[in-house]
Amino acid sequence: KEIYTLLPYTDLLSLMFVSFSRVWTAREVKVPTGPLYRVAGTAISIPCNVTDYEGQHHQDFEWFHYLPEKPEIPIGIASTKNEQFPYVAFSSRVTSGEIRIHRLRDNAVELKIGKLRQGDTGEFECYTPSTDPTYKGTYSDKVQIKVIPDILRVGTGHSRRTNPKSHSVTESQGIELTCHAQANSEQHTHLSVSFGVSKTDPDLESTPGQEVIAIKRDFTVVPGSTGSFGTRYRNGELHVEKAQGDKYKMVIQRARPEDQGFYYCTAAEWILDPEGNWQKIVEKTATLAQITVLPVANLLTISDKPFKTLVNSGEAMELFCDVTGVSSTPNVAFSVQWELKSKQDSPTEQLVVGLDHDGVVTLGKGFRNQNGARAISLERVREDSYRLRIQSSQPSDLGTYYCIVCAHVKYPNGTMLEVAQKKSEGVQVIMKTEAVSLQAHARIAHFSIYRGDTIELLCNITLQTAQTVHMGVAWWVEAKEDGTQGHLLGTLNRDGVTELAKLQGKDISVDKVGPQCYRLRIYRAQESDQGEYHCSVTAWVPYPDHSWYNAATVKSKSVKVSLYMHAMDTLFVPLIVGTCSALFVGIAIITTVTCCFLKKLAKR
């Protein structure tokens, strides 16, 4: 009998799959789809890989070339197995390394040709010697390479090659460069053009530069990824455009010191391969110009005049600040300010007046309406000259004046950037002033002052001067031993206006009782009004511009105020003392009697 063994259903399917796999699986060699157009003198890499093979993992590859006029005759190029494989037409190029096979994986290589020649046009075949048990599948594949002439032209537009021109621009001025690039190819190609900058000449050294901006093959504009080019492009400061014919123009509207260097233009020709990939087939670079950017900080110079000036108090004073080296243009604006160092040992200067880049004038804190409106101006009298004018100079104006100039660059987005600041050597102002001698003496008008009376204090002033002077007087009570703080009681200013402190329960007045005599009165005096008082006097000198100058301030010596008691007040003292004593004795007796009564009651 014959015995049949039935296989499980799943094992049967597996056996059928393996059988069909062996039937349908076959070696396949693959190279890119052609034709591939490449430019003479450029490099090319042709990949080749083999799949679905049997035998050893490490596969060998052989490359052949077929000329268009002899398509049936293979010419050996290179082999991974046999070093003697190349034919005479390629042996020298293989020996020199210009042509070589670069292995990517066990089953993949690429044929690399460093410099294509016109004679390389034709079909390239990749062949893999068999390692399979049976001969099946494809063992080679071909791709057609068409070598076209190099017709890409890049340069400045001059007919013959010359050294790059040198240009100098001032910071904030524009940089405009033109690049001529064309490739009149018979094939459908696209051109990309980019502008770059390098610290050294790209034609002489291989130092990598920075891409500034580019027009890509799909006509999109892309700024450089390094530096500030991206931000400047978005702000409208940097742009590139395709001009007439073969011209491409790049513009940097506001040059910066870091923009200097050798500017070059790089053009590349692109072609769409049959498999849908864009391939760069040739690229060329030409130096356009050497640009030097002169920083405003190095060019800006300022000078003030006169070096020293002598003025009389009350006279007008004029100082000039000249700005040279950089012209004020629509892109550059200046801000100017004058500062005063009033004393030689003063650590800092104080602002007198400033003129910003928009023409707005600002007075310094010590000069704006503190003691009356002062007539101070700062204006541009010429393109390169600014004038400070103080209508009526005062003794407080003497010192050294410094002119400070800041240069600002205006950018397309409206922002202003300070790029330079310079300070002058200084102008010394010496002033002739008339002396003001001032003294103050405080005294009590009546020495016997009782509680409830009016305290009357006088402040006598001694003044020696030829000038017109107005007085301002202030009355103060000084701190007391019980810790009470001293404070201002009242003032009579230079215009005769009285201002009294708000004191609870106090009724006071301040007035002028003589040419140089001022009075303080405190009504219904109390014990709390006792203490020491003084007066403070300020001499104010008026000026033609209706401002006032503090010519002198003095403080009198203190005067002590004490209150006497009335006769009736002394009679009340015994009465008050006796009443208090009797009250104390009565309370003591009542307390004693009550305690004794309670004790007896407790014993019962």
Coordinates of C-alpha atoms in Angstrom, one line a residue:
K1 CA 0.0 0.0 0.0
E2 CA 1.0 3.5 -0.7
I3 CA 0.7 5.8 2.3
Y4 CA -0.1 9.5 1.6
T5 CA 0.7 12.2 4.2
L6 CA -1.6 15.2 4.1
L7 CA 0.2 18.5 4.9
P8 CA -1.5 21.2 7.0
Y9 CA -3.1 24.0 5.0
T10 CA -0.8 26.7 6.3
D11 CA 2.3 24.6 5.4
L12 CA 1.0 24.1 2.0
L13 CA 0.6 27.8 1.4
S14 CA 4.1 28.5 2.6
L15 CA 5.5 25.9 0.2
M16 CA 3.6 27.4 -2.6
F17 CA 4.8 30.9 -1.8
V18 CA 8.5 29.7 -1.7
S19 CA 8.0 27.9 -5.0
F20 CA 6.4 31.0 -6.7
S21 CA 9.1 33.3 -5.2
R22 CA 11.8 31.2 -6.8
V23 CA 10.0 31.3 -10.0
W24 CA 9.3 35.1 -10.1
T25 CA 12.3 36.5 -8.1
A26 CA 15.2 37.5 -10.4
R27 CA 18.2 39.7 -10.3
E28 CA 17.6 43.3 -11.3
V29 CA 20.3 45.9 -12.0
K30 CA 19.2 49.6 -12.0
V31 CA 20.7 52.9 -13.1
P32 CA 19.0 56.3 -13.5
T33 CA 16.6 56.9 -16.3
G34 CA 18.1 58.8 -19.2
P35 CA 19.0 60.8 -21.1
L36 CA 21.0 62.8 -18.6
Y37 CA 22.3 66.1 -19.8
R38 CA 25.6 67.2 -18.3
V39 CA 28.0 70.0 -19.0
A40 CA 31.6 69.4 -20.3
G41 CA 34.2 70.0 -17.6
T42 CA 31.9 69.2 -14.7
A43 CA 31.7 66.1 -12.5
I44 CA 29.1 63.4 -12.6
S45 CA 28.1 60.5 -10.4
I46 CA 26.1 57.6 -11.9
P47 CA 24.6 55.3 -9.2
C48 CA 24.0 51.6 -9.8
N49 CA 22.5 49.0 -7.6
V50 CA 21.5 45.3 -7.8
T51 CA 18.6 43.6 -6.0
D52 CA 16.9 40.2 -5.7
Y53 CA 20.2 38.3 -6.4
E54 CA 21.5 35.1 -4.8
G55 CA 24.9 34.0 -3.7
Q56 CA 27.4 36.2 -1.9
H57 CA 26.2 39.5 -0.4
H58 CA 29.2 41.4 -1.8
Q59 CA 28.6 42.0 -5.5
D60 CA 31.1 43.1 -8.1
F61 CA 30.4 45.7 -10.8
E62 CA 31.7 46.5 -14.2
W63 CA 31.2 49.6 -16.2
F64 CA 31.1 50.0 -20.0
H65 CA 30.8 52.8 -22.5
Y66 CA 29.1 52.8 -25.9
L67 CA 29.8 55.5 -28.4
P68 CA 26.9 56.9 -30.4
E69 CA 28.5 56.0 -33.7
K70 CA 29.3 52.4 -32.5
P71 CA 26.5 51.5 -30.2
E72 CA 27.2 47.7 -30.4
I73 CA 30.9 47.9 -29.2
P74 CA 31.4 48.0 -25.4
I75 CA 34.4 49.9 -24.1
G76 CA 35.5 48.8 -20.6
I77 CA 35.8 51.7 -18.1
A78 CA 36.4 50.2 -14.7
S79 CA 35.7 47.2 -12.5
T80 CA 35.5 46.4 -8.8
K81 CA 37.1 43.0 -9.5
N82 CA 39.8 43.5 -12.1
E83 CA 42.2 46.4 -12.0
Q84 CA 43.3 45.6 -15.6
F85 CA 39.8 46.0 -16.8
P86 CA 39.9 49.6 -18.3
Y87 CA 40.4 49.9 -22.1
V88 CA 43.1 52.2 -23.4
A89 CA 40.5 55.0 -23.9
F90 CA 39.9 55.2 -20.1
S91 CA 43.0 53.6 -18.6
S92 CA 44.9 56.9 -18.0
R93 CA 41.8 58.6 -16.5
V94 CA 41.3 55.6 -14.1
T95 CA 44.9 55.5 -13.1
S96 CA 44.9 59.2 -12.3
G97 CA 41.7 58.9 -10.2
E98 CA 39.7 61.1 -12.5
I99 CA 37.4 58.1 -13.0
R100 CA 36.7 55.6 -10.2
I101 CA 34.1 53.4 -8.7
H102 CA 32.9 54.3 -5.3
R103 CA 31.1 51.6 -3.3
L104 CA 28.1 52.6 -1.3
R105 CA 26.9 49.2 -0.1
D106 CA 27.5 45.6 -0.8
N107 CA 25.0 45.8 -3.7
A108 CA 25.4 49.5 -4.7
V109 CA 28.1 51.6 -6.2
E110 CA 28.5 54.8 -8.2
L111 CA 30.7 55.6 -11.1
K112 CA 32.4 59.0 -10.5
I113 CA 33.9 61.0 -13.3
G114 CA 35.7 64.1 -12.1
K115 CA 35.7 66.0 -15.4
L116 CA 33.4 65.1 -18.3
R117 CA 34.7 65.3 -21.9
Q118 CA 32.7 65.9 -25.0
G119 CA 33.7 62.3 -26.1
D120 CA 32.0 60.9 -23.0
T121 CA 28.7 61.3 -24.8
G122 CA 27.0 57.9 -25.2
E123 CA 25.6 55.1 -23.1
F124 CA 27.0 53.9 -19.9
E125 CA 26.3 50.3 -18.9
C126 CA 26.5 48.9 -15.4
Y127 CA 27.0 45.1 -15.4
T128 CA 27.1 42.7 -12.4
P129 CA 28.8 39.2 -12.9
S130 CA 26.4 36.5 -11.9
T131 CA 26.5 34.8 -8.4
D132 CA 23.1 33.1 -8.9
P133 CA 22.7 29.3 -9.2
T134 CA 20.8 29.8 -12.4
Y135 CA 20.9 32.6 -14.9
K136 CA 17.7 34.7 -14.6
G137 CA 16.8 38.4 -14.4
T138 CA 18.7 41.3 -15.7
Y139 CA 22.4 41.6 -15.2
S140 CA 23.0 45.1 -16.6
D141 CA 21.3 48.4 -17.2
K142 CA 22.2 51.4 -19.4
V143 CA 21.8 55.2 -19.1
Q144 CA 22.4 57.7 -21.9
I145 CA 24.7 60.6 -21.0
K146 CA 24.7 63.7 -23.3
V147 CA 27.6 66.0 -22.7
I148 CA 26.7 69.6 -23.8
P149 CA 29.1 72.5 -24.1
D150 CA 29.6 75.0 -21.3
I151 CA 27.9 78.2 -22.3
L152 CA 27.2 79.7 -18.9
R153 CA 28.6 83.2 -18.6
V154 CA 28.9 85.2 -15.4
G155 CA 30.6 88.5 -14.8
T156 CA 30.4 92.2 -14.5
G157 CA 29.5 92.8 -18.1
H158 CA 32.9 93.8 -19.3
S159 CA 34.2 92.2 -22.5
R160 CA 37.5 91.2 -20.9
R161 CA 38.4 90.1 -17.4
T162 CA 39.7 92.8 -15.2
N163 CA 40.6 93.1 -11.5
P164 CA 37.5 93.9 -9.3
K165 CA 36.8 97.5 -8.9
S166 CA 37.2 99.1 -5.5
H167 CA 34.5 101.3 -4.2
S168 CA 34.2 103.2 -0.9
V169 CA 30.9 104.1 0.6
T170 CA 30.1 105.9 3.9
E171 CA 28.0 104.0 6.4
S172 CA 24.3 104.6 5.7
Q173 CA 24.9 105.0 2.0
G174 CA 23.6 102.4 -0.5
I175 CA 25.5 99.5 -2.2
E176 CA 24.3 98.6 -5.7
L177 CA 25.9 95.9 -7.7
T178 CA 25.0 94.3 -11.1
C179 CA 25.8 90.8 -12.2
H180 CA 25.5 89.6 -15.8
A181 CA 24.5 85.9 -16.1
Q182 CA 23.2 83.9 -19.1
A183 CA 23.1 80.4 -20.4
N184 CA 21.5 80.1 -23.9
S185 CA 21.2 76.4 -23.8
E186 CA 19.2 74.4 -26.4
Q187 CA 17.9 72.4 -23.5
H188 CA 15.2 73.6 -21.1
T189 CA 17.2 74.8 -18.2
H190 CA 16.7 77.2 -15.3
L191 CA 19.2 79.7 -13.9
S192 CA 19.8 80.6 -10.3
V193 CA 21.8 83.7 -9.3
S194 CA 23.1 84.6 -5.8
F195 CA 25.2 87.4 -4.4
G196 CA 27.7 86.8 -1.7
V197 CA 30.5 88.6 0.2
S198 CA 33.8 87.4 1.4
K199 CA 36.6 89.0 3.4
T200 CA 39.1 87.9 0.8
D201 CA 39.0 87.8 -3.0
P202 CA 37.1 84.5 -4.0
D203 CA 39.2 84.3 -7.2
L204 CA 42.5 84.2 -5.2
E205 CA 41.6 82.2 -2.1
S206 CA 39.1 79.5 -1.2
T207 CA 37.9 81.3 1.9
P208 CA 34.1 80.6 2.2
G209 CA 31.9 83.7 1.9
Q210 CA 28.4 84.5 3.1
E211 CA 25.5 84.4 0.8
V212 CA 23.7 87.8 0.9
I213 CA 20.6 87.1 -1.2
A214 CA 19.7 84.9 -4.1
I215 CA 17.1 84.3 -6.9
K216 CA 16.5 80.5 -6.9
R217 CA 15.8 78.4 -10.0
D218 CA 12.0 78.7 -9.3
F219 CA 12.4 82.5 -9.2
T220 CA 11.9 82.8 -5.5
V221 CA 14.0 85.3 -3.6
V222 CA 15.8 84.0 -0.5
P223 CA 18.0 86.1 1.8
G224 CA 21.3 84.7 3.3
S225 CA 20.8 82.5 6.3
T226 CA 23.8 84.0 8.2
G227 CA 24.3 87.4 9.7
S228 CA 21.6 90.0 9.6
F229 CA 20.6 89.6 6.0
G230 CA 17.3 87.9 6.8
T231 CA 16.1 90.7 9.1
R232 CA 17.3 93.4 6.7
Y233 CA 15.5 91.7 3.8
R234 CA 12.2 91.6 5.8
N235 CA 12.7 95.3 6.8
G236 CA 13.0 96.3 3.1
E237 CA 16.7 97.3 3.4
L238 CA 17.9 94.5 1.1
H239 CA 16.5 93.3 -2.2
V240 CA 17.5 91.7 -5.5
E241 CA 15.8 91.9 -8.9
K242 CA 16.0 90.6 -12.5
A243 CA 16.7 93.6 -14.7
Q244 CA 16.8 93.9 -18.4
G245 CA 18.4 91.1 -20.5
D246 CA 21.0 89.2 -18.5
K247 CA 21.3 91.7 -15.6
Y248 CA 20.6 90.9 -12.0
K249 CA 20.8 93.8 -9.5
M250 CA 21.3 93.7 -5.7
V251 CA 20.8 96.7 -3.5
I252 CA 21.7 97.2 0.1
Q253 CA 20.0 100.5 1.0
R254 CA 22.0 101.2 4.2
A255 CA 25.6 100.0 4.3
R256 CA 27.0 98.9 7.6
P257 CA 30.7 98.5 8.5
E258 CA 30.3 94.7 8.6
D259 CA 29.1 94.8 4.9
Q260 CA 32.6 95.6 3.6
G261 CA 34.5 92.9 1.6
F262 CA 34.7 91.3 -1.8
Y263 CA 31.3 90.9 -3.4
Y264 CA 30.8 88.1 -5.9
C265 CA 28.0 86.6 -8.0
T266 CA 27.4 82.9 -8.4
A267 CA 25.2 81.6 -11.2
A268 CA 24.1 78.0 -11.6
E269 CA 22.3 76.2 -14.4
W270 CA 19.7 73.6 -13.5
I271 CA 17.9 70.9 -15.6
L272 CA 15.0 68.6 -14.8
D273 CA 16.1 64.9 -15.1
P274 CA 13.6 62.3 -16.5
E275 CA 13.0 61.0 -13.0
G276 CA 11.7 64.4 -11.9
N277 CA 14.7 65.7 -10.0
W278 CA 16.3 69.0 -10.5
Q279 CA 20.0 68.7 -11.1
K280 CA 22.7 71.5 -11.0
I281 CA 24.7 70.9 -14.1
V282 CA 27.1 73.8 -14.0
E283 CA 28.0 76.7 -11.6
K284 CA 30.3 79.7 -12.0
T285 CA 31.4 82.5 -9.7
A286 CA 32.7 86.0 -10.6
T287 CA 34.0 88.8 -8.3
L288 CA 32.1 92.0 -8.8
A289 CA 33.7 94.6 -6.6
Q290 CA 35.7 95.3 -3.5
I291 CA 33.5 97.5 -1.2
T292 CA 35.0 99.4 1.7
V293 CA 32.5 100.8 4.2
L294 CA 33.7 103.9 6.1
P295 CA 32.2 104.0 9.6
V296 CA 30.5 107.3 10.6
A297 CA 32.3 107.1 13.9
N298 CA 35.7 107.4 12.2
L299 CA 34.6 110.3 10.0
L300 CA 32.6 112.4 12.4
T301 CA 34.5 115.3 14.0
I302 CA 33.1 118.2 16.1
S303 CA 34.6 121.4 17.3
D304 CA 33.3 124.1 19.6
K305 CA 34.2 127.8 19.6
P306 CA 35.3 130.1 21.0
F307 CA 37.8 128.2 23.2
K308 CA 37.2 130.7 26.0
T309 CA 34.7 133.5 26.4
L310 CA 34.3 136.3 29.0
V311 CA 30.8 137.7 29.5
N312 CA 29.1 140.1 31.9
S313 CA 26.3 138.9 34.1
G314 CA 23.0 139.6 32.3
E315 CA 24.5 139.7 28.8
A316 CA 23.7 137.3 26.0
M317 CA 26.1 134.4 25.5
E318 CA 26.6 132.4 22.3
L319 CA 28.5 129.2 21.7
F320 CA 28.9 127.3 18.4
C321 CA 29.3 123.6 17.7
D322 CA 30.6 122.6 14.2
V323 CA 30.0 119.1 12.8
T324 CA 32.2 118.0 9.9
G325 CA 33.3 114.8 8.2
V326 CA 29.8 113.5 7.6
S327 CA 27.1 115.3 5.7
S328 CA 23.5 115.3 7.0
T329 CA 21.5 113.4 4.4
P330 CA 18.0 111.9 4.3
N331 CA 19.5 108.8 5.8
V332 CA 21.6 110.5 8.5
A333 CA 20.4 112.8 11.1
F334 CA 22.2 114.5 14.1
S335 CA 21.1 115.1 17.6
V336 CA 23.1 117.8 19.5
Q337 CA 23.2 118.8 23.1
W338 CA 25.2 121.1 25.3
E339 CA 26.2 120.1 28.8
L340 CA 27.7 122.3 31.6
K341 CA 30.3 121.3 34.1
S342 CA 30.0 124.1 36.6
K343 CA 32.9 123.2 38.9
Q344 CA 36.3 121.7 38.3
D345 CA 35.7 119.0 40.9
S346 CA 32.1 118.2 39.7
P347 CA 32.0 114.5 38.6
T348 CA 29.3 114.9 36.0
E349 CA 27.9 117.5 33.6
Q350 CA 24.3 118.7 33.6
L351 CA 22.2 119.1 30.5
V352 CA 21.7 122.7 29.4
V353 CA 19.6 122.1 26.2
G354 CA 19.3 119.4 23.6
L355 CA 18.1 119.2 20.0
D356 CA 17.0 115.7 18.9
H357 CA 17.2 114.3 15.4
D358 CA 13.5 115.3 14.8
G359 CA 14.2 118.9 15.7
V360 CA 12.6 118.9 19.2
V361 CA 14.3 121.1 21.7
T362 CA 14.5 120.0 25.4
L363 CA 15.8 122.2 28.2
G364 CA 17.8 120.7 31.1
K365 CA 16.1 120.2 34.4
G366 CA 18.1 123.1 36.0
F367 CA 17.2 125.5 33.3
R368 CA 13.5 125.1 32.6
N369 CA 11.2 127.4 34.6
Q370 CA 12.8 126.7 38.0
N371 CA 13.3 130.4 38.9
G372 CA 11.4 131.9 36.0
A373 CA 11.4 131.2 32.3
R374 CA 14.9 131.5 30.9
A375 CA 15.4 132.4 27.2
I376 CA 17.7 129.5 26.0
S377 CA 17.8 128.3 22.4
L378 CA 19.7 125.7 20.4
E379 CA 19.3 125.9 16.6
R380 CA 21.0 124.9 13.4
V381 CA 22.4 128.0 11.8
R382 CA 24.2 126.3 8.9
E383 CA 24.3 122.8 7.5
D384 CA 27.3 121.9 9.7
S385 CA 26.9 124.4 12.6
Y386 CA 24.7 124.6 15.7
R387 CA 24.4 127.6 18.0
L388 CA 23.6 127.7 21.8
R389 CA 22.3 131.1 22.9
I390 CA 21.6 132.1 26.5
Q391 CA 19.8 135.4 26.4
S392 CA 20.7 136.7 29.8
S393 CA 23.7 134.9 31.4
Q394 CA 23.8 134.4 35.1
P395 CA 26.7 133.6 37.5
S396 CA 25.4 130.0 37.8
D397 CA 26.1 129.7 34.1
L398 CA 29.8 129.9 34.4
G399 CA 31.9 126.7 33.9
T400 CA 32.9 124.5 31.0
Y401 CA 30.4 123.8 28.2
Y402 CA 30.7 120.6 26.1
C403 CA 28.9 119.9 22.8
I404 CA 27.8 116.3 22.3
V405 CA 26.8 115.1 18.8
C406 CA 25.2 111.8 18.0
A407 CA 24.7 110.5 14.4
H408 CA 21.6 108.4 13.7
V409 CA 20.9 106.3 10.6
K410 CA 17.3 106.1 9.5
Y411 CA 16.3 102.7 8.1
P412 CA 13.4 101.9 5.6
N413 CA 11.2 100.5 8.4
G414 CA 11.4 103.9 10.2
T415 CA 13.7 103.0 13.0
M416 CA 16.6 105.3 13.9
L417 CA 19.9 103.7 15.0
E418 CA 22.7 105.6 16.7
V419 CA 26.0 104.8 15.0
A420 CA 28.3 107.4 16.4
Q421 CA 28.8 109.8 19.3
K422 CA 31.5 112.5 19.7
K423 CA 32.1 115.0 22.5
S424 CA 33.9 118.4 22.1
E425 CA 37.0 119.5 24.1
G426 CA 34.9 122.1 25.9
V427 CA 34.4 125.9 26.0
Q428 CA 35.3 127.7 29.2
V429 CA 32.9 130.5 30.2
I430 CA 34.2 133.2 32.6
M431 CA 31.8 135.7 33.9
K432 CA 32.1 139.2 35.4
T433 CA 29.6 139.5 38.3
E434 CA 28.8 142.4 40.7
A435 CA 29.2 141.3 44.3
V436 CA 26.1 141.1 46.6
S437 CA 26.8 141.5 50.4
L438 CA 23.9 140.3 52.5
Q439 CA 23.4 140.0 56.3
A440 CA 20.4 139.1 58.4
H441 CA 19.7 139.8 62.2
A442 CA 16.6 138.5 64.0
R443 CA 15.4 140.0 67.3
I444 CA 12.3 140.1 69.6
A445 CA 10.3 143.3 69.3
H446 CA 9.0 143.1 73.0
F447 CA 11.0 141.2 75.6
S448 CA 8.2 140.7 78.1
I449 CA 5.8 138.3 76.5
Y450 CA 3.0 136.6 78.5
R451 CA 0.7 133.7 77.8
G452 CA -2.0 134.9 75.4
D453 CA 0.1 137.8 74.1
T454 CA 1.3 138.2 70.5
I455 CA 4.9 137.1 69.8
E456 CA 6.5 139.6 67.5
L457 CA 9.9 138.9 65.8
L458 CA 11.8 141.2 63.5
C459 CA 14.3 140.4 60.8
N460 CA 16.6 143.3 59.9
I461 CA 18.6 143.0 56.6
T462 CA 21.8 144.7 55.6
L463 CA 22.4 144.8 51.8
Q464 CA 25.3 146.2 49.8
T465 CA 25.1 146.0 46.0
A466 CA 24.7 148.2 42.9
Q467 CA 22.2 145.8 41.4
T468 CA 18.4 145.8 41.6
V469 CA 17.6 143.2 44.3
H470 CA 14.3 141.7 45.5
M471 CA 14.2 140.0 48.9
G472 CA 12.6 136.7 49.9
V473 CA 12.3 136.0 53.6
A474 CA 11.4 132.8 55.5
W475 CA 10.7 132.3 59.2
W476 CA 11.6 129.0 61.0
V477 CA 11.2 127.5 64.4
E478 CA 14.1 125.2 65.4
A479 CA 14.0 121.8 66.9
K480 CA 13.4 121.5 70.6
E481 CA 14.9 119.3 73.3
D482 CA 11.7 117.3 73.8
G483 CA 12.2 116.0 70.2
T484 CA 9.8 118.4 68.4
Q485 CA 11.0 118.8 64.9
G486 CA 11.9 122.3 63.5
H487 CA 9.7 123.5 60.7
L488 CA 8.9 126.4 58.4
L489 CA 6.3 128.9 59.7
G490 CA 5.8 131.3 56.7
T491 CA 7.5 133.0 53.8
L492 CA 7.3 136.4 52.0
N493 CA 8.6 135.9 48.5
R494 CA 10.4 138.3 46.2
D495 CA 7.0 139.4 44.7
G496 CA 5.6 140.3 48.1
V497 CA 3.3 137.2 48.3
T498 CA 2.9 135.6 51.7
E499 CA 2.6 131.9 52.2
L500 CA 1.9 130.4 55.7
A501 CA 2.4 126.9 56.9
K502 CA -0.8 125.0 57.9
L503 CA -0.3 124.6 61.7
Q504 CA -3.1 123.3 63.9
G505 CA -4.2 125.8 66.5
K506 CA -1.8 128.5 65.3
D507 CA -2.6 132.0 64.1
I508 CA 0.4 133.7 62.5
S509 CA 1.3 136.4 60.0
V510 CA 4.4 137.5 58.0
D511 CA 4.8 141.0 56.6
K512 CA 7.2 143.7 55.7
V513 CA 7.4 146.6 58.1
G514 CA 10.3 148.6 56.7
P515 CA 12.6 148.9 53.6
Q516 CA 14.8 146.2 55.0
C517 CA 12.8 144.9 57.9
Y518 CA 10.4 141.9 58.0
R519 CA 8.1 140.7 60.8
L520 CA 6.7 137.4 62.1
R521 CA 3.7 137.5 64.5
I522 CA 2.3 134.6 66.5
Y523 CA -1.1 135.5 68.1
R524 CA -2.4 134.1 71.5
A525 CA 1.0 132.6 72.5
Q526 CA 1.0 129.4 74.4
E527 CA 3.7 127.5 76.3
S528 CA 4.3 125.3 73.1
D529 CA 5.4 128.5 71.2
Q530 CA 8.4 128.9 73.4
G531 CA 11.7 128.0 71.6
E532 CA 14.3 129.3 69.2
Y533 CA 13.5 131.1 65.9
H534 CA 15.5 132.4 63.0
C535 CA 14.9 134.1 59.6
S536 CA 16.4 133.1 56.2
V537 CA 16.9 135.7 53.5
T538 CA 17.5 135.3 49.8
A539 CA 18.6 138.1 47.4
W540 CA 17.1 137.7 43.9
V541 CA 18.5 139.6 40.9
P542 CA 16.1 140.1 38.0
Y543 CA 17.4 139.7 34.4
P544 CA 16.3 141.1 31.1
D545 CA 14.7 137.8 30.0
H546 CA 12.4 138.0 33.1
S547 CA 14.3 135.3 34.8
W548 CA 15.7 135.6 38.4
Y549 CA 19.1 134.7 39.8
N550 CA 19.7 133.7 43.4
A551 CA 22.6 136.1 44.2
A552 CA 22.9 135.3 47.9
T553 CA 21.2 133.5 50.8
V554 CA 21.9 134.0 54.5
K555 CA 20.5 132.8 57.8
S556 CA 20.3 134.8 61.0
K557 CA 21.4 133.8 64.4
S558 CA 18.7 132.2 66.6
V559 CA 16.6 134.2 69.0
K560 CA 15.0 132.6 72.0
V561 CA 11.4 133.2 73.0
S562 CA 10.2 132.6 76.5
L563 CA 6.8 133.3 78.1
Y564 CA 6.1 135.0 81.5
M565 CA 3.2 134.1 83.8
H566 CA 0.5 136.7 84.8
A567 CA 0.0 137.7 88.5
M568 CA -3.4 136.0 88.6
D569 CA -1.8 132.7 87.4
T570 CA 0.4 132.8 90.6
L571 CA -2.6 133.0 92.9
F572 CA -4.1 129.9 91.5
V573 CA -1.1 127.8 92.4
P574 CA -1.7 127.6 96.3
L575 CA -5.4 127.1 95.7
I576 CA -4.8 124.2 93.4
V577 CA -2.2 122.7 95.6
G578 CA -4.4 122.9 98.8
T579 CA -7.4 121.5 97.0
C580 CA -5.4 118.5 95.8
S581 CA -3.9 117.9 99.3
A582 CA -7.3 118.1 101.0
L583 CA -8.9 115.8 98.5
F584 CA -6.0 113.2 99.0
V585 CA -6.4 113.3 102.9
G586 CA -10.2 112.9 102.7
I587 CA -9.9 109.9 100.4
A588 CA -7.3 108.3 102.8
I589 CA -9.6 108.7 105.9
I590 CA -12.7 107.3 104.2
T591 CA -10.7 104.3 103.0
T592 CA -9.3 103.6 106.6
V593 CA -12.8 103.8 108.3
T594 CA -14.4 101.5 105.7
C595 CA -11.7 98.9 106.1
C596 CA -12.1 98.8 110.0
F597 CA -15.8 98.5 109.8
L598 CA -15.6 95.6 107.5
K599 CA -13.2 93.8 109.7
K600 CA -15.5 94.1 112.9
L601 CA -18.4 93.0 110.9
A602 CA -16.5 89.9 109.7
K603 CA -15.6 88.9 113.4
R604 CA -19.3 89.0 114.4

